[in-house]
Each structure stands twice: as structure tokens, then as C-alpha cells.
Amino acid sequence: MGTAANIAAAVRELQAGEVVGFPTETVYGLGADATNPAAVANIFALKGRPPDHPLIVHIANAQALAYWAVDVPDNAYRLIEGFWPGPLTLILKRAPHVLEAITGGQQTVGLRCPAHPVATVLLEACGLVGIPGLAAPSANRFGHVSPTTAAHVRAEFGPALTLLDGGACTVGIESTIVDLSTDRPRILRPGMLGEAAIAAALQTNLSTAADNLPRVSGSLAAHYAPRTPLEMVAPEELSSRIQELIASGLRVVAISRTESLPANVLTIPMPAAAAAYAQRLYASLRDADSIEADRIVVEAPPQDIAWRAIDDRLQRAAVGSGDWESTAP
Ligand code: TXA
Ligand code: MG
């Protein structure tokens, strides 16, 4: 649990260069001292993540930014004022001493101040012992579904990992990433903090230019993927598609917002509102995967801006999922 004694023990592990699992409001993170090269290397080894993928540095408050970033633009302070602590990562020009392993060799660094009480206490306690930030990717093996409960993290890494349990994450999908390292603010990864809110705070339109995109592992097509093949189906075709798959002999599990699916279909029911759906999304993918069906059929989300980040994660889950050749049609 995230008790004071457990947090103190976690800080000792971090001081020793070890990796610690901890909750944030978005997903659980796999944290290490972002100034310790051996500790950062431990993250890559544990996750099986390619070494050139940059990591987000998690900090206790906006004051800690000065250690990590230089030439911080006014736009950064506008977003910090509006949304930190919260599910927003800022890409800024790096300070010279930031480790190459953190930046992926780029001239920028990703910074985020999470809004979870356990993360806040952990990061503040780290600051007191001279750790100015924790590098923390999502606490899953590379390419797997991100974890939103401590049990998910345990399922990925087993009992040896030091893990702070902060309950189920309230946002449920990864932070919105905004690149402020050039004079054209851009969203690199959509999240539940939406483009409209960010554009309003910046009083500008956001660039959608896809040129020279920095490396963002979440922008690989195959990411956040279950092992079972997954397809998205429009709401009006959902029942008939499921019946077609069942008729061809496949075991199907549906992830659906619709209550009117036939009773013989194994269904994981989902909330109708975007925020509640996002909160449940990764757990539903893990649950669907654990059934070991032949196919996960997900009711496509509404074509509405509020669902954009959810749609993004589902598209990637579909591309990256399973072994399609063995499960026609
Ligand atoms: O909500 C989140 O952001 C979660 C929680 C744990 O905070 N973290 C997370 O980390 O999603 P990870 O490593 O799974 O994804 C971080 C993303 C990657 O796609 C990475 O490429 C991108 O951030 N990133 C990090 N630093 C960057 C940089 N300097 N430039 C561009 N992209 C960067
Ligand atoms: Mg991740």
C-alpha cells in the first residue's frame, strides 16, 4: 500500500538505484532516479524497451522544472497554471546535464507533475534526499497494455518489484503530450486532457504538422496491445459481426457500451461516458485477454472529440493485437 512506511522504503530503493512501481492518476509508472544512469538502465532492462525511446521525468511541482529544462516558454507556464498537477506532459528544451538515456539522444526532455497523492508524497520525499525527478514509463512490458491497478503491475513484473498500491487510476489512459520545444505547439499523444482545453489555455490553434515527429513510442502503430486478436466494429454492425464470428466457430468476447447484445455473447459492459470509459479501458482489455477467446470485438467509440484519445488507444490495440493468421475470418 501507499503508506508512509512503504513510501520511505520505496525512497530507499530508489536511492539504491532500484526501480519502483507507483500509481499516477493516468496509469502506473515504473520509476527510477532520473539522474542515475544505472537506475535508468534498470528501467529499460525490466521493460524490454528499445534503448533509444525517451522517458518522461516525473517531478513534485513546477519549481522542479528549472533543474530539467532551459528556455522555458511562457506557453509552458500557461499550461502548468491550468493543468499541473495533472495528466499533461510537456516536451521542453533539455538542460545540458539531462542523461542521454532519458532524452533518447534528443535535445528535449518530457516533464510531468502527476496528480496522485501517493505519487506526490513519493516525489516530494525523493526531493528531500536529492532525487530531483523520477523517470517513469508505464509499468508494463514493452508493447503490452498499460496497467491501471497494482494487480496489473504485479501480473507484469511479479512479486520481486517494490510496488506502491494507490488503487485504480482515475484517468486510466496516458497523459496528453504537448511539444513546446519549437515555436509551434503540437500534441504528440492525445490524452483525456483534450486539445480544445489546451488550445484555449494557449490562446492559439495547435499545429497538427506531422513532419519531424520526435520519437514517441506511443506513436508506433502497434502499441497497447492485447495478445488476443482485437477488432473494432461500428455499433450498428456489432451484433451481426459477433454472430458471424460465433457461427464460424470462434469464441468471442465483446467490449461494448450497448446493453442489447444477444445473451449468448460474453460481454464486458462499458460506461457510456468518455471519462468513465477511459478509466476502465485498459482493465477491460486485460480482462478480455485473460478469457483467452479467439477474438475481442470492441464497439467502436463515438466519432466525437471527447473520445479521441480512447479511439487512438483502441486503434493501436487493434493493430498490435494477437496472431491474426490463426483466427480467421
Ligand atoms: O501518463 C503517462 O504519461 C504515463 C505515467 C506513468 O506518467 N507514462 C507514460 O510513459 O506513458 P511511457 O514511457 O509509456 O510513454 C512516454 C511517452 C513515450 O511515447 C515517449 O516516446 C514520449 O513520452 N517522450 C518522452 N520524452 C520525450 C521527448 N523528449 N520527446 C518526445 N517524446 C518523448
Ligand atoms: Mg507506455
mmCIF file of C-alpha atoms and ligand atoms in Angstrom:
data_model
loop_
_atom_site.group_PDB
_atom_site.id
_atom_site.type_symbol
_atom_site.label_atom_id
_atom_site.label_comp_id
_atom_site.label_asym_id
_atom_site.label_seq_id
_atom_site.Cartn_x
_atom_site.Cartn_y
_atom_site.Cartn_z
ATOM 1 C CA MET A 1 0.000 0.000 0.000
ATOM 2 C CA GLY A 2 0.997 3.631 -0.249
ATOM 3 C CA THR A 3 1.554 4.098 3.488
ATOM 4 C CA ALA A 4 4.270 6.345 4.907
ATOM 5 C CA ALA A 5 6.458 3.374 5.844
ATOM 6 C CA ASN A 6 6.116 1.894 2.380
ATOM 7 C CA ILE A 7 6.926 5.207 0.747
ATOM 8 C CA ALA A 8 10.036 5.566 2.922
ATOM 9 C CA ALA A 9 11.112 2.053 1.898
ATOM 10 C CA ALA A 10 10.455 2.890 -1.756
ATOM 11 C CA VAL A 11 12.640 6.005 -1.473
ATOM 12 C CA ARG A 12 15.483 3.873 -0.059
ATOM 13 C CA GLU A 13 15.150 1.516 -3.024
ATOM 14 C CA LEU A 14 15.246 4.482 -5.418
ATOM 15 C CA GLN A 15 18.359 5.871 -3.663
ATOM 16 C CA ALA A 16 19.985 2.466 -4.194
ATOM 17 C CA GLY A 17 19.318 2.710 -7.943
ATOM 18 C CA GLU A 18 16.404 0.267 -7.921
ATOM 19 C CA VAL A 19 13.134 0.507 -9.836
ATOM 20 C CA VAL A 20 9.823 1.059 -8.007
ATOM 21 C CA GLY A 21 6.249 0.725 -9.282
ATOM 22 C CA PHE A 22 3.986 3.614 -8.254
ATOM 23 C CA PRO A 23 0.499 4.932 -9.050
ATOM 24 C CA THR A 24 -0.317 8.058 -11.014
ATOM 25 C CA GLU A 25 -3.751 9.330 -11.993
ATOM 26 C CA THR A 26 -3.212 8.105 -15.595
ATOM 27 C CA VAL A 27 -1.525 4.682 -15.375
ATOM 28 C CA TYR A 28 1.004 3.050 -13.022
ATOM 29 C CA GLY A 29 4.633 4.018 -13.620
ATOM 30 C CA LEU A 30 7.922 2.162 -13.300
ATOM 31 C CA GLY A 31 10.076 4.783 -11.597
ATOM 32 C CA ALA A 32 13.801 5.246 -11.129
ATOM 33 C CA ASP A 33 16.131 8.114 -10.160
ATOM 34 C CA ALA A 34 16.291 10.097 -13.406
ATOM 35 C CA THR A 35 19.805 11.359 -12.591
ATOM 36 C CA ASN A 36 21.299 7.872 -12.063
ATOM 37 C CA PRO A 37 22.361 6.183 -15.328
ATOM 38 C CA ALA A 38 22.405 2.693 -13.816
ATOM 39 C CA ALA A 39 18.926 3.177 -12.367
ATOM 40 C CA VAL A 40 17.572 4.389 -15.711
ATOM 41 C CA ALA A 41 19.217 1.403 -17.422
ATOM 42 C CA ASN A 42 17.311 -0.845 -14.998
ATOM 43 C CA ILE A 43 14.016 0.525 -16.336
ATOM 44 C CA PHE A 44 14.919 -0.309 -19.925
ATOM 45 C CA ALA A 45 16.075 -3.792 -18.937
ATOM 46 C CA LEU A 46 12.947 -4.549 -16.911
ATOM 47 C CA LYS A 47 10.524 -3.236 -19.543
ATOM 48 C CA GLY A 48 12.336 -4.653 -22.558
ATOM 49 C CA ARG A 49 12.074 -1.188 -24.084
ATOM 50 C CA PRO A 50 14.273 -0.163 -27.042
ATOM 51 C CA PRO A 51 17.144 1.991 -25.701
ATOM 52 C CA ASP A 52 16.512 4.994 -27.969
ATOM 53 C CA HIS A 53 12.999 5.644 -26.631
ATOM 54 C CA PRO A 54 12.879 8.701 -24.359
ATOM 55 C CA LEU A 55 11.352 8.621 -20.863
ATOM 56 C CA ILE A 56 9.103 11.126 -19.104
ATOM 57 C CA VAL A 57 10.602 12.673 -15.947
ATOM 58 C CA HIS A 58 8.059 12.998 -13.120
ATOM 59 C CA ILE A 59 8.506 15.954 -10.773
ATOM 60 C CA ALA A 60 6.862 17.001 -7.494
ATOM 61 C CA ASN A 61 5.925 20.535 -8.549
ATOM 62 C CA ALA A 62 6.518 23.233 -11.161
ATOM 63 C CA GLN A 63 9.550 24.601 -9.271
ATOM 64 C CA ALA A 64 11.428 21.378 -10.054
ATOM 65 C CA LEU A 65 11.177 22.215 -13.758
ATOM 66 C CA ALA A 66 14.182 24.550 -13.567
ATOM 67 C CA TYR A 67 16.553 21.624 -12.939
ATOM 68 C CA TRP A 68 15.469 19.798 -16.114
ATOM 69 C CA ALA A 69 14.556 22.364 -18.766
ATOM 70 C CA VAL A 70 16.016 25.561 -20.262
ATOM 71 C CA ASP A 71 14.432 28.395 -22.286
ATOM 72 C CA VAL A 72 11.035 27.504 -20.819
ATOM 73 C CA PRO A 73 8.460 29.428 -22.901
ATOM 74 C CA ASP A 74 5.506 31.369 -21.491
ATOM 75 C CA ASN A 75 3.252 28.753 -23.062
ATOM 76 C CA ALA A 76 4.652 26.178 -20.650
ATOM 77 C CA TYR A 77 3.665 28.309 -17.658
ATOM 78 C CA ARG A 78 0.183 28.808 -19.127
ATOM 79 C CA LEU A 79 -0.319 25.042 -19.313
ATOM 80 C CA ILE A 80 1.276 24.417 -15.914
ATOM 81 C CA GLU A 81 -1.000 27.021 -14.372
ATOM 82 C CA GLY A 82 -4.028 25.385 -15.933
ATOM 83 C CA PHE A 83 -3.293 21.680 -15.719
ATOM 84 C CA TRP A 84 -0.496 20.733 -13.275
ATOM 85 C CA PRO A 85 -0.580 18.589 -11.317
ATOM 86 C CA GLY A 86 -2.429 16.528 -13.897
ATOM 87 C CA PRO A 87 -2.391 14.265 -16.962
ATOM 88 C CA LEU A 88 -0.209 16.552 -19.106
ATOM 89 C CA THR A 89 3.400 16.001 -20.225
ATOM 90 C CA LEU A 90 5.390 18.947 -21.605
ATOM 91 C CA ILE A 91 8.257 18.477 -24.053
ATOM 92 C CA LEU A 92 10.779 21.251 -23.395
ATOM 93 C CA LYS A 93 14.393 22.031 -24.271
ATOM 94 C CA ARG A 94 16.615 19.923 -22.049
ATOM 95 C CA ALA A 95 19.157 21.206 -19.558
ATOM 96 C CA PRO A 96 22.685 20.126 -20.610
ATOM 97 C CA HIS A 97 23.138 17.593 -17.792
ATOM 98 C CA VAL A 98 19.982 15.542 -18.541
ATOM 99 C CA LEU A 99 21.010 11.954 -19.307
ATOM 100 C CA GLU A 100 21.001 10.766 -22.929
ATOM 101 C CA ALA A 101 19.068 7.691 -21.808
ATOM 102 C CA ILE A 102 16.243 9.973 -20.621
ATOM 103 C CA THR A 103 16.086 12.103 -23.770
ATOM 104 C CA GLY A 104 16.673 9.295 -26.265
ATOM 105 C CA GLY A 105 19.522 11.430 -27.610
ATOM 106 C CA GLN A 106 17.180 14.338 -28.424
ATOM 107 C CA GLN A 107 17.602 17.978 -27.368
ATOM 108 C CA THR A 108 14.327 17.839 -25.440
ATOM 109 C CA VAL A 109 13.016 16.365 -22.201
ATOM 110 C CA GLY A 110 9.485 15.257 -21.284
ATOM 111 C CA LEU A 111 8.254 16.535 -17.892
ATOM 112 C CA ARG A 112 5.104 15.742 -15.978
ATOM 113 C CA CYS A 113 3.777 16.565 -12.491
ATOM 114 C CA PRO A 114 1.288 13.789 -11.669
ATOM 115 C CA ALA A 115 -1.872 14.322 -9.623
ATOM 116 C CA HIS A 116 -1.986 11.240 -7.417
ATOM 117 C CA PRO A 117 -1.487 11.634 -3.659
ATOM 118 C CA VAL A 118 0.927 8.681 -3.445
ATOM 119 C CA ALA A 119 2.973 9.978 -6.401
ATOM 120 C CA THR A 120 3.056 13.450 -4.857
ATOM 121 C CA VAL A 121 4.317 12.202 -1.495
ATOM 122 C CA LEU A 122 6.831 9.894 -3.183
ATOM 123 C CA LEU A 123 8.210 12.681 -5.412
ATOM 124 C CA GLU A 124 8.382 15.140 -2.506
ATOM 125 C CA ALA A 125 10.229 12.560 -0.381
ATOM 126 C CA CYS A 126 12.636 11.949 -3.273
ATOM 127 C CA GLY A 127 13.306 15.684 -3.472
ATOM 128 C CA LEU A 128 14.278 15.703 0.210
ATOM 129 C CA VAL A 129 17.004 13.089 -0.399
ATOM 130 C CA GLY A 130 18.341 14.818 -3.522
ATOM 131 C CA ILE A 131 16.450 12.945 -6.253
ATOM 132 C CA PRO A 132 15.000 15.772 -8.408
ATOM 133 C CA GLY A 133 12.746 13.576 -10.538
ATOM 134 C CA LEU A 134 11.730 10.025 -11.384
ATOM 135 C CA ALA A 135 11.972 8.673 -14.897
ATOM 136 C CA ALA A 136 8.846 6.561 -15.286
ATOM 137 C CA PRO A 137 7.368 4.810 -18.276
ATOM 138 C CA SER A 138 4.094 2.959 -17.890
ATOM 139 C CA ALA A 139 4.663 -0.145 -15.734
ATOM 140 C CA ASN A 140 4.125 -2.749 -18.435
ATOM 141 C CA ARG A 141 6.470 -4.739 -20.628
ATOM 142 C CA PHE A 142 7.127 -3.009 -23.946
ATOM 143 C CA GLY A 143 4.091 -3.233 -26.245
ATOM 144 C CA HIS A 144 1.741 -4.619 -23.587
ATOM 145 C CA VAL A 145 -1.421 -2.986 -22.271
ATOM 146 C CA SER A 146 -0.666 -0.264 -19.706
ATOM 147 C CA PRO A 147 -1.511 -1.045 -16.042
ATOM 148 C CA THR A 148 -4.204 0.831 -14.124
ATOM 149 C CA THR A 149 -4.136 -1.185 -10.887
ATOM 150 C CA ALA A 150 -1.366 -2.563 -8.671
ATOM 151 C CA ALA A 151 -2.542 -6.083 -9.570
ATOM 152 C CA HIS A 152 -1.866 -5.318 -13.257
ATOM 153 C CA VAL A 153 1.700 -4.282 -12.378
ATOM 154 C CA ARG A 154 2.168 -7.475 -10.340
ATOM 155 C CA ALA A 155 0.930 -9.512 -13.298
ATOM 156 C CA GLU A 156 3.619 -7.879 -15.480
ATOM 157 C CA PHE A 157 6.612 -7.986 -13.126
ATOM 158 C CA GLY A 158 5.913 -10.481 -10.340
ATOM 159 C CA PRO A 159 6.418 -10.278 -6.575
ATOM 160 C CA ALA A 160 10.041 -9.036 -6.564
ATOM 161 C CA LEU A 161 9.195 -5.499 -7.721
ATOM 162 C CA THR A 162 8.751 -2.898 -4.968
ATOM 163 C CA LEU A 163 5.261 -1.563 -5.654
ATOM 164 C CA LEU A 164 3.165 1.177 -4.054
ATOM 165 C CA ASP A 165 -0.561 0.445 -4.295
ATOM 166 C CA GLY A 166 -2.637 3.576 -4.858
ATOM 167 C CA GLY A 167 -5.840 1.907 -6.021
ATOM 168 C CA ALA A 168 -7.282 2.107 -9.512
ATOM 169 C CA CYS A 169 -6.064 5.035 -11.638
ATOM 170 C CA THR A 170 -8.793 7.644 -12.090
ATOM 171 C CA VAL A 171 -7.926 8.860 -15.624
ATOM 172 C CA GLY A 172 -6.952 5.460 -16.997
ATOM 173 C CA ILE A 173 -5.003 6.337 -20.143
ATOM 174 C CA GLU A 174 -1.626 8.002 -20.529
ATOM 175 C CA SER A 175 -1.043 11.739 -20.274
ATOM 176 C CA THR A 176 -1.534 14.131 -23.180
ATOM 177 C CA ILE A 177 1.922 15.026 -24.547
ATOM 178 C CA VAL A 178 2.384 18.600 -25.804
ATOM 179 C CA ASP A 179 5.603 19.606 -27.546
ATOM 180 C CA LEU A 180 6.595 23.169 -26.616
ATOM 181 C CA SER A 181 10.217 22.840 -27.740
ATOM 182 C CA THR A 182 9.560 24.679 -31.006
ATOM 183 C CA ASP A 183 7.506 27.808 -31.725
ATOM 184 C CA ARG A 184 4.615 25.628 -32.959
ATOM 185 C CA PRO A 185 2.910 23.868 -30.021
ATOM 186 C CA ARG A 186 1.874 20.352 -31.049
ATOM 187 C CA ILE A 187 0.093 17.422 -29.464
ATOM 188 C CA LEU A 188 2.309 14.348 -29.819
ATOM 189 C CA ARG A 189 -0.001 11.944 -27.968
ATOM 190 C CA PRO A 190 -3.716 12.568 -27.316
ATOM 191 C CA GLY A 191 -4.989 12.057 -23.782
ATOM 192 C CA MET A 192 -8.078 12.758 -21.732
ATOM 193 C CA LEU A 193 -6.922 16.358 -21.311
ATOM 194 C CA GLY A 194 -8.223 17.384 -24.718
ATOM 195 C CA GLU A 195 -6.917 19.579 -27.481
ATOM 196 C CA ALA A 196 -9.650 22.206 -27.002
ATOM 197 C CA ALA A 197 -8.690 22.843 -23.365
ATOM 198 C CA ILE A 198 -5.020 23.112 -24.291
ATOM 199 C CA ALA A 199 -5.658 25.413 -27.246
ATOM 200 C CA ALA A 200 -7.858 27.626 -25.036
ATOM 201 C CA ALA A 201 -5.132 27.918 -22.402
ATOM 202 C CA LEU A 202 -2.560 28.772 -25.071
ATOM 203 C CA GLN A 203 -4.971 31.098 -26.890
ATOM 204 C CA THR A 204 -3.762 29.611 -30.161
ATOM 205 C CA ASN A 205 -4.516 26.813 -32.577
ATOM 206 C CA LEU A 206 -2.329 23.763 -32.220
ATOM 207 C CA SER A 207 -0.122 22.651 -35.050
ATOM 208 C CA THR A 208 -1.088 19.304 -36.489
ATOM 209 C CA ALA A 209 2.027 19.091 -38.664
ATOM 210 C CA ALA A 210 3.365 15.551 -38.580
ATOM 211 C CA ASP A 211 6.769 16.419 -40.005
ATOM 212 C CA ASN A 212 9.900 15.660 -37.996
ATOM 213 C CA LEU A 213 7.927 13.993 -35.234
ATOM 214 C CA PRO A 214 10.214 13.162 -32.333
ATOM 215 C CA ARG A 215 10.289 9.566 -31.230
ATOM 216 C CA VAL A 216 7.208 8.730 -29.210
ATOM 217 C CA SER A 217 6.828 5.039 -28.563
ATOM 218 C CA GLY A 218 3.092 5.535 -28.157
ATOM 219 C CA SER A 219 3.051 6.666 -31.780
ATOM 220 C CA LEU A 220 4.188 3.277 -33.055
ATOM 221 C CA ALA A 221 1.192 1.697 -34.723
ATOM 222 C CA ALA A 222 1.391 -1.492 -32.670
ATOM 223 C CA HIS A 223 1.226 -0.473 -29.022
ATOM 224 C CA TYR A 224 -1.020 -1.005 -26.005
ATOM 225 C CA ALA A 225 -1.934 -4.389 -27.449
ATOM 226 C CA PRO A 226 -3.624 -7.484 -26.012
ATOM 227 C CA ARG A 227 -2.488 -10.933 -27.160
ATOM 228 C CA THR A 228 -5.931 -11.903 -28.447
ATOM 229 C CA PRO A 229 -6.756 -10.502 -31.924
ATOM 230 C CA LEU A 230 -8.935 -7.417 -31.468
ATOM 231 C CA GLU A 231 -11.221 -5.705 -33.947
ATOM 232 C CA MET A 232 -13.337 -2.577 -33.707
ATOM 233 C CA VAL A 233 -16.829 -2.716 -35.154
ATOM 234 C CA ALA A 234 -19.342 0.091 -35.700
ATOM 235 C CA PRO A 235 -22.231 -0.006 -33.195
ATOM 236 C CA GLU A 236 -24.857 -0.787 -35.856
ATOM 237 C CA GLU A 237 -22.862 -3.800 -37.114
ATOM 238 C CA LEU A 238 -21.841 -5.129 -33.727
ATOM 239 C CA SER A 239 -24.491 -7.827 -33.236
ATOM 240 C CA SER A 240 -24.313 -9.191 -36.765
ATOM 241 C CA ARG A 241 -20.495 -9.275 -36.784
ATOM 242 C CA ILE A 242 -20.421 -11.120 -33.459
ATOM 243 C CA GLN A 243 -22.983 -13.651 -34.685
ATOM 244 C CA GLU A 244 -20.938 -14.154 -37.865
ATOM 245 C CA LEU A 245 -17.773 -14.872 -35.847
ATOM 246 C CA ILE A 246 -19.606 -17.224 -33.487
ATOM 247 C CA ALA A 247 -21.210 -19.019 -36.438
ATOM 248 C CA SER A 248 -17.746 -19.648 -37.881
ATOM 249 C CA GLY A 249 -16.756 -21.399 -34.656
ATOM 250 C CA LEU A 250 -14.797 -18.662 -32.889
ATOM 251 C CA ARG A 251 -15.010 -17.852 -29.200
ATOM 252 C CA VAL A 252 -15.752 -14.141 -28.976
ATOM 253 C CA VAL A 253 -15.631 -11.633 -26.129
ATOM 254 C CA ALA A 254 -17.270 -8.253 -26.669
ATOM 255 C CA ILE A 255 -16.309 -4.919 -25.069
ATOM 256 C CA SER A 256 -19.412 -2.857 -25.522
ATOM 257 C CA ARG A 257 -21.365 0.190 -24.385
ATOM 258 C CA THR A 258 -24.538 -1.353 -25.795
ATOM 259 C CA GLU A 259 -26.839 -3.291 -23.492
ATOM 260 C CA SER A 260 -28.784 -5.035 -26.242
ATOM 261 C CA LEU A 261 -26.235 -7.660 -27.293
ATOM 262 C CA PRO A 262 -27.567 -11.216 -27.504
ATOM 263 C CA ALA A 263 -27.456 -13.041 -24.173
ATOM 264 C CA ASN A 264 -25.191 -15.791 -25.529
ATOM 265 C CA VAL A 265 -22.356 -13.293 -26.140
ATOM 266 C CA LEU A 266 -19.775 -12.951 -23.400
ATOM 267 C CA THR A 267 -19.717 -9.187 -22.871
ATOM 268 C CA ILE A 268 -17.615 -6.801 -20.803
ATOM 269 C CA PRO A 269 -20.012 -3.876 -20.329
ATOM 270 C CA MET A 270 -18.542 -0.390 -20.577
ATOM 271 C CA PRO A 271 -19.711 3.043 -19.392
ATOM 272 C CA ALA A 272 -21.396 5.383 -21.885
ATOM 273 C CA ALA A 273 -19.419 8.493 -20.825
ATOM 274 C CA ALA A 274 -15.900 9.027 -22.194
ATOM 275 C CA ALA A 275 -14.132 9.726 -18.877
ATOM 276 C CA ALA A 276 -15.596 6.656 -17.180
ATOM 277 C CA TYR A 277 -14.882 4.536 -20.266
ATOM 278 C CA ALA A 278 -11.230 5.663 -20.326
ATOM 279 C CA GLN A 279 -10.870 4.789 -16.672
ATOM 280 C CA ARG A 280 -11.990 1.200 -17.412
ATOM 281 C CA LEU A 281 -10.377 0.777 -20.847
ATOM 282 C CA TYR A 282 -7.102 -0.995 -20.082
ATOM 283 C CA ALA A 283 -8.626 -3.187 -17.387
ATOM 284 C CA SER A 284 -11.282 -4.275 -19.895
ATOM 285 C CA LEU A 285 -8.586 -5.186 -22.441
ATOM 286 C CA ARG A 286 -6.726 -7.215 -19.810
ATOM 287 C CA ASP A 287 -9.928 -8.916 -18.693
ATOM 288 C CA ALA A 288 -10.865 -9.715 -22.283
ATOM 289 C CA ASP A 289 -7.365 -11.095 -22.917
ATOM 290 C CA SER A 290 -7.467 -13.318 -19.837
ATOM 291 C CA ILE A 291 -10.560 -15.114 -21.159
ATOM 292 C CA GLU A 292 -8.386 -16.496 -23.974
ATOM 293 C CA ALA A 293 -11.091 -16.118 -26.566
ATOM 294 C CA ASP A 294 -10.259 -16.224 -30.269
ATOM 295 C CA ARG A 295 -11.369 -12.664 -30.871
ATOM 296 C CA ILE A 296 -12.003 -9.470 -28.901
ATOM 297 C CA VAL A 297 -14.692 -7.369 -30.587
ATOM 298 C CA VAL A 298 -14.838 -3.755 -29.395
ATOM 299 C CA GLU A 299 -17.765 -1.495 -30.170
ATOM 300 C CA ALA A 300 -16.174 1.497 -31.939
ATOM 301 C CA PRO A 301 -16.352 4.673 -29.838
ATOM 302 C CA PRO A 302 -18.423 7.688 -30.922
ATOM 303 C CA GLN A 303 -16.763 9.936 -33.529
ATOM 304 C CA ASP A 304 -16.588 12.751 -31.019
ATOM 305 C CA ILE A 305 -13.617 14.832 -29.893
ATOM 306 C CA ALA A 306 -14.147 13.693 -26.286
ATOM 307 C CA TRP A 307 -13.387 10.108 -27.412
ATOM 308 C CA ARG A 308 -10.314 10.905 -29.495
ATOM 309 C CA ALA A 309 -7.688 9.532 -27.084
ATOM 310 C CA ILE A 310 -9.778 6.405 -26.440
ATOM 311 C CA ASP A 311 -10.145 5.845 -30.178
ATOM 312 C CA ASP A 312 -6.366 6.325 -30.573
ATOM 313 C CA ARG A 313 -5.572 3.627 -27.987
ATOM 314 C CA LEU A 314 -8.149 1.215 -29.421
ATOM 315 C CA GLN A 315 -6.801 1.659 -32.966
ATOM 316 C CA ARG A 316 -3.316 0.796 -31.712
ATOM 317 C CA ALA A 317 -4.618 -2.136 -29.682
ATOM 318 C CA ALA A 318 -6.277 -3.483 -32.835
ATOM 319 C CA VAL A 319 -3.113 -3.144 -34.937
ATOM 320 C CA GLY A 320 -0.826 -4.668 -32.332
ATOM 321 C CA SER A 321 -3.086 -7.435 -31.085
ATOM 322 C CA GLY A 322 -2.771 -11.166 -31.321
ATOM 323 C CA ASP A 323 -1.963 -13.655 -34.019
ATOM 324 C CA TRP A 324 -4.487 -12.975 -36.761
ATOM 325 C CA GLU A 325 -3.455 -15.731 -39.148
ATOM 326 C CA SER A 326 -4.575 -18.470 -36.809
ATOM 327 C CA THR A 327 -8.001 -16.919 -36.243
ATOM 328 C CA ALA A 328 -9.863 -16.322 -39.489
ATOM 329 C CA PRO A 329 -12.282 -14.850 -40.505
HETATM 330 O O1 TXA B 1 0.641 9.146 -18.237
HETATM 331 C C1 TXA B 1 1.820 8.952 -18.547
HETATM 332 O O2 TXA B 1 2.450 9.725 -19.267
HETATM 333 C C2 TXA B 1 2.486 7.685 -18.008
HETATM 334 C C3 TXA B 1 2.575 7.804 -16.484
HETATM 335 C C4 TXA B 1 3.368 6.675 -15.856
HETATM 336 O O3 TXA B 1 3.103 9.046 -16.133
HETATM 337 N N1 TXA B 1 3.771 7.485 -18.568
HETATM 338 C C5 TXA B 1 3.942 7.054 -19.835
HETATM 339 O O4 TXA B 1 5.252 6.782 -20.160
HETATM 340 O O5 TXA B 1 3.032 6.894 -20.619
HETATM 341 P P1 TXA B 1 5.689 5.959 -21.428
HETATM 342 O O6 TXA B 1 7.174 5.847 -21.345
HETATM 343 O O7 TXA B 1 4.925 4.713 -21.524
HETATM 344 O O8 TXA B 1 5.374 6.950 -22.596
HETATM 345 C C6 TXA B 1 6.085 8.143 -22.631
HETATM 346 C C7 TXA B 1 5.992 8.755 -23.979
HETATM 347 C C8 TXA B 1 6.706 7.888 -24.986
HETATM 348 O O9 TXA B 1 5.874 7.762 -26.107
HETATM 349 C C9 TXA B 1 7.960 8.680 -25.261
HETATM 350 O O10 TXA B 1 8.463 8.438 -26.534
HETATM 351 C C10 TXA B 1 7.474 10.104 -25.079
HETATM 352 O O11 TXA B 1 6.644 10.018 -23.976
HETATM 353 N N2 TXA B 1 8.563 11.034 -24.773
HETATM 354 C C11 TXA B 1 9.297 11.112 -23.658
HETATM 355 N N3 TXA B 1 10.240 12.069 -23.760
HETATM 356 C C12 TXA B 1 10.093 12.624 -24.986
HETATM 357 C C13 TXA B 1 10.771 13.642 -25.718
HETATM 358 N N4 TXA B 1 11.803 14.293 -25.198
HETATM 359 N N5 TXA B 1 10.329 13.931 -26.963
HETATM 360 C C14 TXA B 1 9.273 13.272 -27.493
HETATM 361 N N6 TXA B 1 8.608 12.279 -26.868
HETATM 362 C C15 TXA B 1 9.005 11.959 -25.639
HETATM 363 MG MG MG B 2 3.710 3.083 -22.222
#
